[in-house]
Amino acid sequence: ASKKNGRNCATAFAAHMAEERSVDRALEKDLESAFDAGQLRMVYQPIHSIDEDCREVEALVRWKHPELGEVPPSTFIPAAERSGLMVRLGEWIIRRALQDFAQWPDIHMSLNLSPLQLQHDGFSTFLLDCCRENGIAPQRLFLEVTESLSIERNTRALLTLNLLRNLGFRIALDDFGTGYSSLSMVKSFKFDRMKLDRSLVMDLGQDPASLAVLEAAVTMARHVGAEVVAEGISEDHLVGPTRSAGCTHLQGYFYSHPIEAGHVWNYIAKVQGKSARAA
Ligand code: C2E
Ligand code: MG
Ligand code: MG
Ligand code: MG
């Protein structure tokens, strides 16, 4: 009986895997038509400086699937990478984000890049052209990268990153403190900024070891001349410890969820008004 059960289990598992794969493929297929169907959009999450000012947003892509509703980017970005759609999606994102950004003078914007974009021929030219068309200086953009395709061992991506940095773009290491962005990344490139992952921040106040890890990460970033942004500030009690540890920018639901393009300028004006009154 146990043998039979084992076989049933194996069959069920195989069926499950096949189903998963076909769900993946269906999603990849649907993503192809999402561009023209107007199902993609950009939202922007404010990044605050520790003096309570806000002069920066991070661009985040959204996909509203006609049947499934909002599909998270943690699902469809990997799908795009698997199916060869990432370069096209990345170009769509950059075009749309920079068009929006052109309406917001003086502030900075962070853009997430897939390693596949960095490896693609002509990426820097494309990005520069988009900046030029929209009248945006490279110095106003932070390009966020992670290690997901192992940039360390990827000479091509590293060369592109160096070129972009020489052109004036700022380069940020995203998700620092997770498996995707390891310590050795710090040695392989001169990052302008490190973004401490939410997982390093969320237990502050409950667990003394969390503070030790956070402080060590900030110290390391400082030693290589990078500024530090704390992600995942979801509650007010996380502001104090991240600020005293030396983070210069804070981002998270406590300040604001990602917002639609049409609301960004009002948000910035409101926060700047408040911080000017406080000063
Ligand atoms: P990320 O770049 O680390 O972006 C931060 C993520 O954390 C965003 O999720 C944001 O909505 C979420 N977040 C911000 N504050 C809080 C908080 O206080 N609590 C919690 N629980 N979450 C918070 P989102 O938009 O779902 O994006 C997930 C990931 O997908 C991003 O992580 C990034 O790796 C990727 N991604 C999103 N947009 C793009 C894009 O345009 N291009 C590329 N290549 N990747 C993107
Ligand atoms: Mg990011
Ligand atoms: Mg991040
Ligand atoms: Mg993250």
GROMACS .gro file of C-alpha atoms and ligand atoms in nm:
model
  328
    1ALA     CA    1   0.000   0.000   0.000
    2SER     CA    2   0.284   0.232   0.085
    3LYS     CA    3   0.440   0.174  -0.254
    4LYS     CA    4   0.112   0.259  -0.418
    5ASN     CA    5   0.080   0.570  -0.205
    6GLY     CA    6   0.434   0.667  -0.299
    7ARG     CA    7   0.349   0.637  -0.665
    8ASN     CA    8   0.030   0.834  -0.621
    9CYS     CA    9   0.229   1.100  -0.444
   10ALA     CA   10   0.487   1.110  -0.717
   11THR     CA   11   0.219   1.130  -0.983
   12ALA     CA   12   0.039   1.405  -0.798
   13PHE     CA   13   0.366   1.590  -0.759
   14ALA     CA   14   0.450   1.556  -1.128
   15ALA     CA   15   0.104   1.678  -1.218
   16HIS     CA   16   0.146   1.967  -0.980
   17MET     CA   17   0.482   2.061  -1.134
   18ALA     CA   18   0.341   2.037  -1.484
   19GLU     CA   19   0.057   2.260  -1.377
   20GLU     CA   20   0.300   2.509  -1.222
   21ARG     CA   21   0.500   2.520  -1.543
   22SER     CA   22   0.192   2.574  -1.753
   23VAL     CA   23   0.075   2.849  -1.515
   24ASP     CA   24   0.420   3.009  -1.560
   25ARG     CA   25   0.394   2.982  -1.936
   26ALA     CA   26   0.042   3.124  -1.938
   27LEU     CA   27   0.163   3.418  -1.734
   28GLU     CA   28   0.456   3.477  -1.968
   29LYS     CA   29   0.219   3.470  -2.263
   30ASP     CA   30  -0.025   3.713  -2.100
   31LEU     CA   31   0.260   3.950  -2.018
   32GLU     CA   32   0.340   3.974  -2.387
   33SER     CA   33   0.003   4.129  -2.457
   34ALA     CA   34   0.000   4.345  -2.142
   35PHE     CA   35   0.201   4.624  -2.311
   36ASP     CA   36  -0.048   4.703  -2.585
   37ALA     CA   37  -0.350   4.630  -2.366
   38GLY     CA   38  -0.248   4.910  -2.131
   39GLN     CA   39  -0.228   4.676  -1.832
   40LEU     CA   40   0.113   4.804  -1.716
   41ARG     CA   41   0.171   5.118  -1.516
   42MET     CA   42   0.432   5.278  -1.295
   43VAL     CA   43   0.386   5.381  -0.933
   44TYR     CA   44   0.631   5.578  -0.721
   45GLN     CA   45   0.728   5.532  -0.358
   46PRO     CA   46   0.861   5.841  -0.174
   47ILE     CA   47   1.204   5.816  -0.011
   48HIS     CA   48   1.248   6.047   0.288
   49SER     CA   49   1.571   6.193   0.417
   50ILE     CA   50   1.626   6.178   0.793
   51ASP     CA   51   1.555   6.550   0.824
   52GLU     CA   52   1.197   6.461   0.717
   53ASP     CA   53   1.235   6.614   0.373
   54CYS     CA   54   1.139   6.418   0.060
   55ARG     CA   55   1.324   6.477  -0.266
   56GLU     CA   56   1.320   6.133  -0.420
   57VAL     CA   57   1.093   5.853  -0.540
   58GLU     CA   58   1.153   5.492  -0.642
   59ALA     CA   59   0.981   5.380  -0.962
   60LEU     CA   60   0.798   5.046  -0.928
   61VAL     CA   61   0.616   4.866  -1.207
   62ARG     CA   62   0.259   4.731  -1.176
   63TRP     CA   63   0.064   4.485  -1.387
   64LYS     CA   64  -0.311   4.459  -1.367
   65HIS     CA   65  -0.400   4.124  -1.521
   66PRO     CA   66  -0.754   4.113  -1.666
   67GLU     CA   67  -0.851   3.797  -1.470
   68LEU     CA   68  -0.595   3.769  -1.191
   69GLY     CA   69  -0.597   4.135  -1.088
   70GLU     CA   70  -0.270   4.289  -0.965
   71VAL     CA   71   0.019   4.045  -1.020
   72PRO     CA   72   0.319   4.136  -0.799
   73PRO     CA   73   0.647   4.229  -0.972
   74SER     CA   74   0.821   3.961  -0.764
   75THR     CA   75   0.619   3.717  -0.980
   76PHE     CA   76   0.618   3.879  -1.322
   77ILE     CA   77   0.972   4.024  -1.335
   78PRO     CA   78   1.120   3.672  -1.304
   79ALA     CA   79   0.864   3.556  -1.565
   80ALA     CA   80   0.983   3.830  -1.799
   81GLU     CA   81   1.345   3.730  -1.736
   82ARG     CA   82   1.270   3.365  -1.816
   83SER     CA   83   1.075   3.433  -2.130
   84GLY     CA   84   1.307   3.685  -2.294
   85LEU     CA   85   1.069   3.977  -2.237
   86MET     CA   86   1.280   4.159  -1.978
   87VAL     CA   87   1.464   4.392  -2.213
   88ARG     CA   88   1.139   4.503  -2.373
   89LEU     CA   89   0.970   4.543  -2.034
   90GLY     CA   90   1.274   4.730  -1.902
   91GLU     CA   91   1.263   4.973  -2.194
   92TRP     CA   92   0.890   5.028  -2.140
   93ILE     CA   93   0.958   5.101  -1.772
   94ILE     CA   94   1.240   5.346  -1.840
   95ARG     CA   95   1.045   5.534  -2.108
   96ARG     CA   96   0.737   5.571  -1.890
   97ALA     CA   97   0.926   5.651  -1.568
   98LEU     CA   98   1.141   5.919  -1.733
   99GLN     CA   99   0.838   6.080  -1.901
  100ASP     CA  100   0.676   6.105  -1.559
  101PHE     CA  101   1.001   6.217  -1.397
  102ALA     CA  102   1.037   6.505  -1.645
  103GLN     CA  103   0.739   6.673  -1.473
  104TRP     CA  104   0.904   6.675  -1.131
  105PRO     CA  105   1.192   6.925  -1.121
  106ASP     CA  106   1.485   6.898  -0.878
  107ILE     CA  107   1.407   6.565  -0.719
  108HIS     CA  108   1.585   6.232  -0.769
  109MET     CA  109   1.446   5.904  -0.894
  110SER     CA  110   1.551   5.544  -0.833
  111LEU     CA  111   1.507   5.287  -1.110
  112ASN     CA  112   1.534   4.912  -1.058
  113LEU     CA  113   1.735   4.731  -1.324
  114SER     CA  114   1.737   4.364  -1.409
  115PRO     CA  115   2.087   4.225  -1.469
  116LEU     CA  116   1.956   4.119  -1.810
  117GLN     CA  117   1.915   4.486  -1.904
  118LEU     CA  118   2.275   4.559  -1.804
  119GLN     CA  119   2.399   4.275  -2.019
  120HIS     CA  120   2.203   4.389  -2.320
  121ASP     CA  121   2.394   4.567  -2.598
  122GLY     CA  122   2.311   4.931  -2.628
  123PHE     CA  123   2.154   4.966  -2.284
  124SER     CA  124   2.360   5.270  -2.184
  125THR     CA  125   2.288   5.440  -2.516
  126PHE     CA  126   1.917   5.374  -2.472
  127LEU     CA  127   1.918   5.513  -2.119
  128LEU     CA  128   2.119   5.822  -2.217
  129ASP     CA  129   1.888   5.890  -2.512
  130CYS     CA  130   1.582   5.869  -2.288
  131CYS     CA  131   1.743   6.107  -2.040
  132ARG     CA  132   1.830   6.352  -2.317
  133GLU     CA  133   1.480   6.340  -2.471
  134ASN     CA  134   1.327   6.419  -2.135
  135GLY     CA  135   1.584   6.678  -2.025
  136ILE     CA  136   1.703   6.472  -1.728
  137ALA     CA  137   2.062   6.486  -1.601
  138PRO     CA  138   2.207   6.140  -1.520
  139GLN     CA  139   2.305   6.272  -1.175
  140ARG     CA  140   1.936   6.275  -1.083
  141LEU     CA  141   1.898   5.900  -1.128
  142PHE     CA  142   1.989   5.616  -0.895
  143LEU     CA  143   2.015   5.282  -1.074
  144GLU     CA  144   1.935   4.997  -0.836
  145VAL     CA  145   2.091   4.657  -0.897
  146THR     CA  146   2.096   4.328  -0.707
  147GLU     CA  147   2.310   4.026  -0.738
  148SER     CA  148   2.042   3.799  -0.877
  149LEU     CA  149   2.245   3.705  -1.182
  150SER     CA  150   2.574   3.737  -0.998
  151ILE     CA  151   2.709   4.065  -1.123
  152GLU     CA  152   3.040   3.986  -0.954
  153ARG     CA  153   3.118   3.715  -1.201
  154ASN     CA  154   2.950   3.899  -1.485
  155THR     CA  155   3.219   4.112  -1.645
  156ARG     CA  156   2.985   4.254  -1.903
  157ALA     CA  157   2.735   4.387  -1.648
  158LEU     CA  158   3.022   4.528  -1.439
  159LEU     CA  159   3.169   4.710  -1.738
  160THR     CA  160   2.830   4.863  -1.816
  161LEU     CA  161   2.784   4.969  -1.453
  162ASN     CA  162   3.125   5.136  -1.456
  163LEU     CA  163   3.043   5.316  -1.778
  164LEU     CA  164   2.710   5.436  -1.640
  165ARG     CA  165   2.878   5.557  -1.322
  166ASN     CA  166   3.134   5.751  -1.529
  167LEU     CA  167   2.846   5.908  -1.721
  168GLY     CA  168   2.713   6.045  -1.394
  169PHE     CA  169   2.443   5.797  -1.295
  170ARG     CA  170   2.445   5.696  -0.928
  171ILE     CA  171   2.458   5.324  -0.863
  172ALA     CA  172   2.280   5.162  -0.569
  173LEU     CA  173   2.306   4.808  -0.433
  174ASP     CA  174   1.947   4.701  -0.365
  175ASP     CA  175   1.828   4.442  -0.112
  176PHE     CA  176   2.157   4.460   0.076
  177GLY     CA  177   2.164   4.197   0.348
  178THR     CA  178   1.970   3.932   0.157
  179GLY     CA  179   2.101   3.643  -0.045
  180TYR     CA  180   2.070   3.856  -0.356
  181SER     CA  181   2.320   4.115  -0.244
  182SER     CA  182   2.608   3.961  -0.058
  183LEU     CA  183   2.904   4.112   0.119
  184SER     CA  184   3.140   4.033  -0.165
  185MET     CA  185   2.943   4.267  -0.394
  186VAL     CA  186   3.081   4.551  -0.186
  187LYS     CA  187   3.429   4.457  -0.303
  188SER     CA  188   3.349   4.421  -0.671
  189PHE     CA  189   3.204   4.766  -0.739
  190LYS     CA  190   3.216   5.117  -0.599
  191PHE     CA  191   2.850   5.169  -0.508
  192ASP     CA  192   2.722   5.519  -0.432
  193ARG     CA  193   2.448   5.383  -0.211
  194MET     CA  194   2.340   5.068  -0.029
  195LYS     CA  195   1.975   4.992   0.031
  196LEU     CA  196   1.932   4.782   0.343
  197ASP     CA  197   1.668   4.521   0.285
  198ARG     CA  198   1.348   4.521   0.485
  199SER     CA  199   1.451   4.196   0.657
  200LEU     CA  200   1.737   4.383   0.830
  201VAL     CA  201   1.502   4.649   0.959
  202MET     CA  202   1.180   4.480   1.059
  203ASP     CA  203   1.287   4.321   1.389
  204LEU     CA  204   1.457   4.630   1.530
  205GLY     CA  205   1.332   4.699   1.877
  206GLN     CA  206   1.247   4.334   1.947
  207ASP     CA  207   1.576   4.169   1.885
  208PRO     CA  208   1.914   4.317   1.991
  209ALA     CA  209   2.097   4.112   1.728
  210SER     CA  210   1.907   4.299   1.455
  211LEU     CA  211   2.052   4.628   1.568
  212ALA     CA  212   2.402   4.477   1.569
  213VAL     CA  213   2.362   4.356   1.209
  214LEU     CA  214   2.217   4.689   1.096
  215GLU     CA  215   2.501   4.886   1.256
  216ALA     CA  216   2.764   4.661   1.102
  217ALA     CA  217   2.608   4.706   0.757
  218VAL     CA  218   2.605   5.084   0.795
  219THR     CA  219   2.967   5.087   0.914
  220MET     CA  220   3.073   4.883   0.614
  221ALA     CA  221   2.884   5.106   0.371
  222ARG     CA  222   3.043   5.415   0.525
  223HIS     CA  223   3.392   5.268   0.489
  224VAL     CA  224   3.343   5.228   0.115
  225GLY     CA  225   3.195   5.577   0.086
  226ALA     CA  226   2.834   5.475   0.021
  227GLU     CA  227   2.527   5.635   0.172
  228VAL     CA  228   2.270   5.407   0.333
  229VAL     CA  229   1.896   5.387   0.274
  230ALA     CA  230   1.678   5.178   0.506
  231GLU     CA  231   1.388   5.000   0.335
  232GLY     CA  232   1.072   4.873   0.497
  233ILE     CA  233   1.014   5.148   0.752
  234SER     CA  234   0.658   5.034   0.809
  235GLU     CA  235   0.608   5.171   1.162
  236ASP     CA  236   0.723   5.475   1.354
  237HIS     CA  237   0.932   5.278   1.605
  238LEU     CA  238   1.172   5.184   1.322
  239VAL     CA  239   1.262   5.547   1.247
  240GLY     CA  240   1.472   5.613   1.561
  241PRO     CA  241   1.705   5.312   1.548
  242THR     CA  242   1.770   5.331   1.171
  243ARG     CA  243   1.841   5.702   1.198
  244SER     CA  244   2.079   5.663   1.493
  245ALA     CA  245   2.255   5.376   1.318
  246GLY     CA  246   2.350   5.623   1.044
  247CYS     CA  247   2.101   5.567   0.763
  248THR     CA  248   2.050   5.893   0.573
  249HIS     CA  249   1.730   5.801   0.390
  250LEU     CA  250   1.423   5.606   0.496
  251GLN     CA  251   1.159   5.440   0.283
  252GLY     CA  252   0.850   5.244   0.378
  253TYR     CA  253   0.477   5.227   0.438
  254PHE     CA  254   0.511   5.444   0.751
  255TYR     CA  255   0.586   5.738   0.521
  256SER     CA  256   0.394   5.631   0.216
  257HIS     CA  257   0.293   5.337   0.004
  258PRO     CA  258   0.386   5.364  -0.362
  259ILE     CA  259   0.158   5.628  -0.523
  260GLU     CA  260   0.026   5.700  -0.871
  261ALA     CA  261   0.224   5.940  -1.092
  262GLY     CA  262  -0.049   6.203  -1.073
  263HIS     CA  263  -0.011   6.231  -0.694
  264VAL     CA  264   0.366   6.254  -0.668
  265TRP     CA  265   0.409   6.627  -0.704
  266ASN     CA  266   0.141   6.706  -0.446
  267TYR     CA  267   0.303   6.465  -0.204
  268ILE     CA  268   0.647   6.624  -0.246
  269ALA     CA  269   0.507   6.975  -0.208
  270LYS     CA  270   0.315   6.877   0.105
  271VAL     CA  271   0.618   6.717   0.275
  272GLN     CA  272   0.847   7.005   0.178
  273GLY     CA  273   0.597   7.253   0.316
  274LYS     CA  274   0.591   7.064   0.646
  275SER     CA  275   0.969   7.031   0.675
  276ALA     CA  276   1.014   7.402   0.588
  277ARG     CA  277   0.770   7.497   0.866
  278ALA     CA  278   0.950   7.267   1.110
  279ALA     CA  279   1.291   7.422   1.031
  280C2E     P1  280   1.259   4.657  -0.426
  280C2E     O1  281   1.328   4.727  -0.535
  280C2E     O2  282   1.341   4.622  -0.305
  280C2E     O3  283   1.136   4.749  -0.389
  280C2E     C1  284   1.081   4.765  -0.261
  280C2E     C2  285   0.959   4.679  -0.244
  280C2E     O4  286   0.918   4.684  -0.107
  280C2E     C3  287   0.838   4.729  -0.324
  280C2E     O5  288   0.758   4.615  -0.355
  280C2E     C4  289   0.765   4.815  -0.222
  280C2E     O6  290   0.627   4.832  -0.251
  280C2E     C5  291   0.784   4.732  -0.097
  280C2E     N1  292   0.777   4.811   0.025
  280C2E     C6  293   0.808   4.941   0.044
  280C2E     N2  294   0.790   4.979   0.172
  280C2E     C7  295   0.748   4.870   0.239
  280C2E     C8  296   0.712   4.844   0.377
  280C2E     O7  297   0.717   4.931   0.464
  280C2E     N3  298   0.673   4.715   0.408
  280C2E     C9  299   0.666   4.618   0.313
  280C2E     N4  300   0.623   4.497   0.349
  280C2E     N5  301   0.699   4.639   0.183
  280C2E    C10  302   0.741   4.763   0.147
  280C2E     P2  303   0.709   4.584  -0.504
  280C2E     O8  304   0.671   4.709  -0.574
  280C2E     O9  305   0.611   4.474  -0.494
  280C2E    O10  306   0.841   4.532  -0.577
  280C2E    C11  307   0.906   4.413  -0.539
  280C2E    C12  308   1.036   4.396  -0.614
  280C2E    O11  309   1.013   4.379  -0.754
  280C2E    C13  310   1.125   4.520  -0.604
  280C2E    O12  311   1.193   4.519  -0.479
  280C2E    C14  312   1.215   4.498  -0.723
  280C2E    O13  313   1.315   4.404  -0.695
  280C2E    C15  314   1.117   4.440  -0.825
  280C2E     N6  315   1.069   4.549  -0.910
  280C2E    C16  316   0.964   4.633  -0.890
  280C2E     N7  317   0.953   4.723  -0.990
  280C2E    C17  318   1.054   4.695  -1.076
  280C2E    C18  319   1.098   4.752  -1.201
  280C2E    O14  320   1.045   4.852  -1.252
  280C2E     N8  321   1.206   4.693  -1.263
  280C2E    C19  322   1.271   4.585  -1.208
  280C2E     N9  323   1.375   4.532  -1.274
  280C2E    N10  324   1.234   4.531  -1.091
  280C2E    C20  325   1.126   4.585  -1.024
  281MG      MG  326   1.458   4.877  -0.546
  282MG      MG  327   1.498   4.724  -0.242
  283MG      MG  328   1.370   4.456  -0.175
   0.00000   0.00000   0.00000
